[in-house]
CSV table of C-alpha atoms in Angstrom, one decimal:
chain,number,residue,atom,x,y,z
G,1,MET,CA,84.2,76.8,58.9
G,2,ASN,CA,85.8,79.2,61.5
G,3,ALA,CA,89.3,78.5,62.7
G,4,PRO,CA,89.5,77.0,66.2
G,5,VAL,CA,90.8,79.0,69.1
G,6,ILE,CA,93.3,76.3,70.1
G,7,SER,CA,95.3,73.7,68.2
G,8,VAL,CA,96.5,70.8,70.2
G,9,VAL,CA,99.7,69.4,68.5
G,10,ILE,CA,100.4,65.8,69.3
G,11,THR,CA,103.4,64.1,67.7
G,12,MET,CA,103.2,60.4,66.9
G,13,TYR,CA,106.1,57.8,66.7
G,14,ARG,CA,105.7,54.6,68.7
G,15,GLU,CA,102.9,55.3,71.2
G,16,GLY,CA,100.6,52.5,70.0
G,17,LYS,CA,97.3,52.2,71.9
G,18,LEU,CA,98.5,54.8,74.5
G,19,LEU,CA,97.8,57.4,71.8
G,20,GLY,CA,94.1,56.7,72.1
G,21,GLU,CA,94.1,57.5,75.8
G,22,THR,CA,95.9,60.8,75.1
G,23,VAL,CA,93.4,61.8,72.4
G,24,ASP,CA,90.5,60.9,74.7
G,25,SER,CA,92.0,63.2,77.4
G,26,ILE,CA,91.8,66.1,74.9
G,27,LEU,CA,88.3,65.2,73.5
G,28,ASN,CA,87.0,65.3,77.0
G,29,GLN,CA,88.1,68.9,77.7
G,30,THR,CA,85.5,71.3,79.1
G,31,PHE,CA,86.6,73.8,76.5
G,32,GLN,CA,85.7,72.5,73.1
G,33,ASP,CA,86.7,75.1,70.5
G,34,PHE,CA,89.9,73.2,69.5
G,35,GLU,CA,91.4,71.0,66.8
G,36,ILE,CA,93.8,68.1,67.3
G,37,VAL,CA,96.7,68.0,64.8
G,38,LEU,CA,98.3,64.5,64.9
G,39,VAL,CA,101.8,64.7,63.4
G,40,ASN,CA,102.8,61.4,61.8
G,41,ASN,CA,106.6,61.4,62.3
G,42,ASN,CA,107.2,57.9,60.7
G,43,ALA,CA,104.8,56.3,63.2
G,44,ASP,CA,104.5,52.5,63.4
G,45,PRO,CA,101.4,50.7,62.0
G,46,LEU,CA,99.8,50.3,65.4
G,47,THR,CA,100.1,54.0,66.2
G,48,LEU,CA,98.8,55.0,62.8
G,49,ASP,CA,95.9,52.6,63.1
G,50,VAL,CA,94.8,54.3,66.3
G,51,ALA,CA,95.2,57.7,64.7
G,52,ASN,CA,93.2,56.8,61.7
G,53,ARG,CA,90.3,55.4,63.8
G,54,TYR,CA,90.0,58.6,65.7
G,55,CYS,CA,90.1,60.7,62.5
G,56,LYS,CA,87.2,58.7,61.1
G,57,THR,CA,85.1,59.0,64.2
G,58,HIS,CA,86.0,62.7,64.9
G,59,PRO,CA,86.7,64.2,61.4
G,60,GLU,CA,85.5,67.7,62.6
G,61,LYS,CA,88.1,67.7,65.4
G,62,ILE,CA,91.1,65.6,64.3
G,63,ARG,CA,93.4,65.5,61.3
G,64,ILE,CA,96.7,63.9,60.5
G,65,VAL,CA,99.7,65.7,58.9
G,66,HIS,CA,102.9,64.0,57.9
G,67,GLU,CA,106.5,65.0,58.7
G,68,PRO,CA,109.0,62.6,57.1
G,69,VAL,CA,112.1,64.2,58.7
G,70,GLN,CA,112.6,62.1,61.8
G,71,GLY,CA,112.8,64.2,65.0
G,72,VAL,CA,110.9,66.0,67.7
G,73,SER,CA,111.8,69.4,66.4
G,74,ALA,CA,110.7,68.7,62.8
G,75,ALA,CA,107.5,67.1,64.0
G,76,LYS,CA,106.5,69.9,66.4
G,77,ASN,CA,107.3,72.5,63.7
G,78,ARG,CA,105.2,70.7,61.2
G,79,GLY,CA,102.3,70.6,63.7
G,80,ILE,CA,102.5,74.2,64.6
G,81,LEU,CA,102.8,75.4,60.9
G,82,GLU,CA,99.8,73.2,59.9
G,83,SER,CA,97.7,74.4,62.8
G,84,HIS,CA,94.7,76.8,62.4
G,85,GLY,CA,94.3,77.9,66.0
G,86,THR,CA,95.4,81.2,67.5
G,87,TYR,CA,97.0,79.2,70.4
G,88,ILE,CA,99.0,76.1,70.6
G,89,ALA,CA,99.0,73.4,73.3
G,90,LEU,CA,101.9,71.0,72.8
G,91,HIS,CA,101.3,67.4,73.9
G,92,ASP,CA,103.3,64.2,73.7
G,93,GLY,CA,101.5,61.2,72.4
G,94,ASP,CA,101.4,59.3,75.7
G,95,ASP,CA,100.6,61.9,78.3
G,96,LEU,CA,97.2,62.7,79.7
G,97,SER,CA,95.6,66.2,80.1
G,98,HIS,CA,93.4,67.3,82.9
G,99,PRO,CA,89.8,67.9,81.7
G,100,GLU,CA,90.1,71.7,82.4
G,101,ARG,CA,93.6,72.1,81.1
G,102,LEU,CA,92.7,74.1,77.9
G,103,SER,CA,90.1,76.2,79.7
G,104,ILE,CA,92.5,77.2,82.5
G,105,GLN,CA,95.4,77.9,80.3
G,106,LEU,CA,93.4,79.9,77.8
G,107,GLU,CA,91.8,82.0,80.5
G,108,THR,CA,95.3,82.6,82.0
G,109,ILE,CA,96.8,83.8,78.8
G,110,LEU,CA,93.8,86.0,77.9
G,111,GLN,CA,94.1,87.7,81.3
G,112,ASN,CA,97.8,88.2,80.9
G,113,PRO,CA,98.3,89.1,77.2
G,114,GLY,CA,102.0,89.9,77.5
G,115,VAL,CA,103.1,86.5,78.6
G,116,SER,CA,105.4,84.4,76.4
G,117,PHE,CA,103.9,81.1,77.4
G,118,VAL,CA,101.8,79.4,80.1
G,119,CYS,CA,102.7,76.1,81.7
G,120,SER,CA,101.6,74.2,84.8
G,121,TRP,CA,102.5,71.7,87.5
G,122,PHE,CA,102.2,68.0,86.5
G,123,ASP,CA,101.8,64.6,88.1
G,124,ARG,CA,104.3,61.8,87.3
G,125,VAL,CA,102.4,58.5,86.7
G,126,GLY,CA,103.3,54.9,85.9
G,127,PRO,CA,103.2,53.4,82.4
G,128,ASP,CA,99.6,52.4,83.0
G,129,GLY,CA,98.6,56.0,83.4
G,130,LYS,CA,96.8,55.2,86.7
G,131,GLN,CA,99.4,54.8,89.4
G,132,THR,CA,100.5,58.2,90.7
G,133,ILE,CA,104.2,58.2,91.5
G,134,LYS,CA,104.5,61.9,92.4
G,135,LYS,CA,101.9,64.6,92.5
G,136,ASP,CA,102.1,68.4,91.9
G,137,ILE,CA,105.6,68.6,90.5
G,138,ALA,CA,106.4,72.3,90.3
G,139,ASP,CA,110.2,72.6,89.7
G,140,ALA,CA,112.2,71.6,86.7
G,141,THR,CA,113.2,68.0,86.9
G,142,PRO,CA,115.6,66.2,87.2
G,143,TYR,CA,118.0,68.3,89.3
G,144,PHE,CA,120.2,68.8,86.2
G,145,TRP,CA,117.5,71.1,84.7
G,146,PHE,CA,116.7,72.8,88.0
G,147,ARG,CA,120.3,73.9,88.4
G,148,THR,CA,120.7,74.7,84.7
G,149,GLU,CA,117.6,76.9,85.0
G,150,GLN,CA,119.1,78.7,88.0
G,151,ILE,CA,122.3,79.5,86.0
G,152,ILE,CA,120.8,80.5,82.7
G,153,LYS,CA,118.2,82.9,84.1
G,154,LYS,CA,121.2,85.1,85.2
G,155,LEU,CA,121.7,85.9,81.5
G,156,TYR,CA,118.5,88.0,81.5
G,157,PRO,CA,119.3,91.0,83.6
G,158,ASP,CA,117.5,93.5,81.3
G,159,ARG,CA,114.1,92.0,81.3
G,160,THR,CA,111.6,94.8,80.5
G,161,THR,CA,108.4,92.9,81.4
G,162,LYS,CA,106.0,94.0,84.1
G,163,ASN,CA,107.6,91.4,86.4
G,164,PRO,CA,111.4,91.3,85.8
G,165,GLY,CA,111.6,88.5,88.4
G,166,SER,CA,109.4,86.2,86.3
G,167,PRO,CA,111.4,83.0,86.2
G,168,LEU,CA,112.8,81.3,83.2
G,169,ASP,CA,111.1,77.9,83.5
G,170,PHE,CA,112.2,74.7,81.9
G,171,SER,CA,108.7,73.4,82.0
G,172,LEU,CA,107.6,69.9,80.9
G,173,ILE,CA,106.9,70.7,77.2
G,174,SER,CA,103.6,68.9,77.3
G,175,THR,CA,102.3,71.5,79.7
G,176,THR,CA,103.2,74.5,77.5
G,177,PHE,CA,100.6,76.8,75.9
G,178,PHE,CA,101.4,79.8,73.7
G,179,LYS,CA,100.4,81.9,70.8
G,180,ARG,CA,101.1,80.2,67.4
G,181,GLN,CA,102.4,83.4,66.0
G,182,THR,CA,104.9,83.9,68.9
G,183,ALA,CA,106.4,80.5,68.2
G,184,ILE,CA,106.8,81.3,64.5
G,185,ASP,CA,108.3,84.8,65.3
G,186,VAL,CA,111.0,83.3,67.4
G,187,GLY,CA,111.9,80.7,64.8
G,188,LEU,CA,110.1,77.5,66.0
G,189,PHE,CA,112.2,74.5,67.2
G,190,ASP,CA,115.8,74.2,66.0
G,191,ASN,CA,116.0,71.3,63.6
G,192,ARG,CA,119.7,70.7,64.5
G,193,PHE,CA,118.4,69.0,67.6
G,194,ASN,CA,116.7,66.2,65.7
G,195,PRO,CA,115.9,63.5,66.5
G,196,ARG,CA,115.6,64.6,70.2
G,197,TRP,CA,117.2,66.0,73.4
G,198,PHE,CA,117.4,69.6,74.5
G,199,GLU,CA,115.2,71.0,71.7
G,200,ASP,CA,112.4,71.9,74.0
G,201,PHE,CA,114.5,73.8,76.5
G,202,GLU,CA,116.4,75.7,73.8
G,203,PHE,CA,113.0,76.7,72.3
G,204,LEU,CA,111.7,77.9,75.7
G,205,THR,CA,114.7,80.2,76.1
G,206,ARG,CA,113.7,82.0,72.9
G,207,LEU,CA,110.1,82.2,73.9
G,208,TYR,CA,111.2,83.6,77.3
G,209,GLU,CA,112.8,86.6,75.6
G,210,THR,CA,109.3,87.7,74.4
G,211,GLY,CA,107.7,88.1,77.8
G,212,GLU,CA,106.8,86.7,81.2
G,213,VAL,CA,106.2,83.0,82.0
G,214,ILE,CA,103.2,82.0,84.1
G,215,LYS,CA,103.3,78.6,85.8
G,216,ILE,CA,99.8,77.6,86.9
G,217,PRO,CA,100.1,76.1,90.4
G,218,GLN,CA,97.9,73.1,89.6
G,219,SER,CA,98.7,69.8,87.9
G,220,LEU,CA,97.1,70.0,84.5
G,221,LEU,CA,98.9,67.0,83.0
G,222,ARG,CA,99.7,63.4,83.9
G,223,TYR,CA,103.2,62.6,82.6
G,224,ARG,CA,103.5,58.9,81.8
G,225,MET,CA,106.7,57.1,82.7
G,226,HIS,CA,108.1,55.0,79.9
G,227,THR,CA,107.9,51.3,79.8
G,228,PRO,CA,111.3,49.5,79.5
G,229,GLU,CA,110.3,48.7,75.9
G,230,ARG,CA,109.6,52.4,75.0
G,231,ALA,CA,112.7,53.6,76.8
G,232,ALA,CA,114.7,51.2,74.7
G,233,ILE,CA,113.2,52.5,71.5
G,234,LEU,CA,114.2,56.1,72.4
G,235,ARG,CA,117.7,55.0,73.4
G,236,LYS,CA,118.0,53.5,69.9
G,237,GLN,CA,117.4,56.8,68.3
G,238,MET,CA,120.4,58.4,70.1
G,239,ASN,CA,123.3,57.0,72.0
G,240,TRP,CA,124.8,58.7,75.0
G,241,LEU,CA,127.5,60.4,72.9
G,242,ALA,CA,124.9,62.0,70.6
G,243,ILE,CA,123.2,63.4,73.8
G,244,VAL,CA,126.5,64.9,74.9
G,245,ARG,CA,127.0,66.5,71.4
G,246,HIS,CA,123.5,68.0,71.6
G,247,LEU,CA,124.2,69.5,74.9
G,248,ASP,CA,127.4,71.0,73.4
G,249,LEU,CA,125.2,72.4,70.6
G,250,PHE,CA,122.9,74.0,73.2
G,251,TYR,CA,125.8,75.6,74.9
G,252,ARG,CA,127.2,77.1,71.7
G,253,ILE,CA,123.7,78.5,70.8
G,254,LEU,CA,123.5,80.2,74.2
G,255,TRP,CA,127.0,81.5,73.8
G,256,GLU,CA,126.3,83.1,70.4
G,257,ARG,CA,123.1,84.6,71.7
G,258,TYR,CA,124.0,85.9,75.1
G,259,LEU,CA,127.8,86.4,75.4
G,260,ASN,CA,127.5,90.2,74.9
G,261,LYS,CA,124.2,90.7,76.7
G,262,THR,CA,125.6,91.4,80.1
G,263,PRO,CA,129.1,92.1,81.6
G,264,GLU,CA,128.5,89.1,83.9
G,265,ALA,CA,128.1,86.7,80.9
G,266,PRO,CA,131.7,85.3,80.9
G,267,LYS,CA,131.4,84.4,84.6
G,268,ILE,CA,127.9,82.9,84.1
G,269,PHE,CA,129.1,80.8,81.2
G,270,ARG,CA,132.1,79.5,83.2
G,271,GLU,CA,129.6,78.4,85.9
G,272,LEU,CA,127.4,76.7,83.3
G,273,ARG,CA,130.4,75.1,81.6
G,274,ALA,CA,131.7,73.7,85.0
G,275,PHE,CA,128.2,72.3,85.8
G,276,TRP,CA,127.7,70.7,82.4
G,277,LEU,CA,131.2,69.2,82.3
G,278,THR,CA,130.4,67.6,85.7
G,279,TYR,CA,127.2,66.3,84.3
G,280,VAL,CA,128.7,64.7,81.1
G,281,SER,CA,131.6,63.2,83.1
G,282,GLY,CA,129.0,60.7,84.3
G,283,PHE,CA,128.4,59.5,80.7
G,284,PHE,CA,132.1,58.7,80.4
G,285,LEU,CA,132.6,57.3,83.8
G,286,GLU,CA,129.8,54.8,83.2
G,287,GLN,CA,131.8,53.3,80.4
G,288,GLU,CA,134.4,50.7,81.3
G,289,LYS,CA,136.8,52.3,78.8
G,290,GLY,CA,135.8,55.9,79.6
G,291,GLN,CA,137.5,56.4,83.0
G,292,THR,CA,140.3,58.6,81.6
G,293,LEU,CA,137.8,60.8,79.7
G,294,GLY,CA,135.5,61.2,82.6
G,295,LYS,CA,138.3,62.3,84.9
G,296,MET,CA,139.4,64.7,82.1
G,297,ALA,CA,135.9,66.3,82.1
G,298,LEU,CA,135.9,66.6,85.9
G,299,LYS,CA,139.4,68.2,85.8
G,300,ARG,CA,138.2,70.8,83.3
G,301,ALA,CA,135.2,71.5,85.5
G,302,LEU,CA,137.5,72.2,88.5
G,303,THR,CA,139.5,74.7,86.5
G,304,GLU,CA,136.2,76.5,85.7
G,305,ASN,CA,134.8,76.5,89.2
G,306,PHE,CA,137.6,75.7,91.6
G,307,GLN,CA,135.5,76.3,94.7
G,308,ASP,CA,132.6,74.0,94.0
G,309,PRO,CA,132.7,71.3,96.7
G,310,TYR,CA,130.4,69.0,94.6
G,311,ILE,CA,132.9,68.8,91.8
G,312,TRP,CA,135.7,68.1,94.3
G,313,LYS,CA,133.6,65.3,95.7
G,314,LEU,CA,133.1,63.7,92.3
G,315,TRP,CA,136.8,64.2,91.5
G,316,GLY,CA,137.7,62.3,94.7
G,317,LYS,CA,135.4,59.5,93.8
G,318,SER,CA,136.9,59.2,90.3
G,319,LEU,CA,140.3,58.5,91.8
G,320,LEU,CA,139.1,55.4,93.6
G,321,PRO,CA,139.2,51.9,91.9
G,322,GLN,CA,136.9,51.7,88.9
G,323,VAL,CA,135.2,48.6,90.2
G,324,LEU,CA,133.6,50.8,92.9
G,325,TYR,CA,132.1,53.3,90.5
G,326,PRO,CA,128.6,51.7,90.4
G,327,LYS,CA,128.4,52.2,94.2
G,328,LEU,CA,129.9,55.7,94.1
G,329,PHE,CA,128.1,57.2,91.1
G,330,TRP,CA,124.5,57.1,89.7
G,331,PHE,CA,124.6,54.1,87.5
G,332,ASP,CA,124.0,50.4,88.3
G,333,GLU,CA,126.9,48.8,86.4
G,334,LEU,CA,129.8,49.7,84.1
G,335,ASN,CA,129.2,49.4,80.4
G,336,PRO,CA,131.7,47.0,78.9
G,337,ASN,CA,131.1,48.0,75.2
G,338,PRO,CA,133.7,49.9,73.2
G,339,LEU,CA,133.4,53.7,73.2
G,340,PRO,CA,131.5,55.1,70.3
G,341,ASP,CA,133.4,56.7,67.4
G,342,GLY,CA,134.3,60.2,68.4
G,343,ALA,CA,134.4,59.7,72.1
G,344,ASN,CA,138.0,60.8,72.6
G,345,ALA,CA,140.2,63.4,74.4
G,346,HIS,CA,139.8,65.9,71.5
G,347,LEU,CA,136.0,65.9,72.1
G,348,VAL,CA,136.3,66.3,75.9
G,349,ARG,CA,138.8,69.2,75.5
G,350,GLY,CA,136.4,71.0,73.1
G,351,LEU,CA,133.1,70.5,75.0
G,352,PHE,CA,131.4,73.8,75.9
G,353,SER,CA,134.4,75.8,74.5
G,354,PRO,CA,133.1,77.7,71.4
G,355,SER,CA,136.5,79.2,70.7
G,356,LEU,CA,137.7,75.7,70.0
G,357,GLN,CA,134.9,74.9,67.7
G,358,LYS,CA,134.6,75.7,64.0
G,359,GLY,CA,132.2,78.4,63.0
G,360,PRO,CA,128.5,78.2,63.9
G,361,GLU,CA,126.4,75.8,61.8
G,362,THR,CA,123.7,77.2,59.6
G,363,ILE,CA,120.5,77.4,61.6
G,364,ASN,CA,117.7,75.4,60.0
G,365,ARG,CA,114.8,75.6,62.4
G,366,VAL,CA,111.7,75.5,60.2
G,367,CYS,CA,110.8,72.4,58.4
């Protein structure tokens, strides 16, 4: 049997019956020379039952591979390495692809052989997959990623592609489409980001180094919002402090890779450090016992970018009585629980400061 042109890699964890709708959206593609690689990343029985049923009814199209190491990076790496296709379409287990997604993305990459990856607009839909909340989302979302994208793209002044202005794009990972070999050549996803958070954007920065990005100005995916139950499952995997640590890891990786790439890098990293310190201050300010640490993060942000009025605005709010914080910031109520182990002044002083960290960890990207 000849290898398929495209491998659609779908990771499985706790999608349940929603996985069936996702698989159907791929089976109904207008372009049919593909395989579906379902990656069992310690999926629950209901999800596995759905996957097995589809394997039995479509054995020529669908197969299951197993990745025991828990995490998005490990699961996606397993799926890519086990794939037989020339091209990879990544897909989360609860999103829904437009019927012409594979056809349009394949045609685009064939017509532009030097691109690093192709992505597209998407629609945000409700948990039922039917109610459209927002159509044709083009920019990185939320604002945190849009602003991060604006800063990080300054680290690429020496692009040698046909279109040096081709934007770094923190695309929704379920819309990305690229050559399998390109992903392998850049080192796949970094397993240090397991179980989740920031692994997709770090991977895209490495893909971006290999060529242009083309974002198709059409919604080719319906991104399903999580139910409260599924959101709770994901929160269980990582608490807010682990998310902060992963962002710190992302910063150090960027620092090691780009500090000497341009004379402007130190200035760019100061801007990024100030913005990310402002962002993580919110995690601390939301904690009833985190006020001092949140203010510390904001104070550090001001020293990095003294002229940013947004940081000054947040700093002013942080000086008001804590009881007002839910009205002043972006959370509904203060969290009364004790701070997690490791949430302390030493952590906040060291965030996004590689010189204060120990040596870089050994990179273990490929599972």
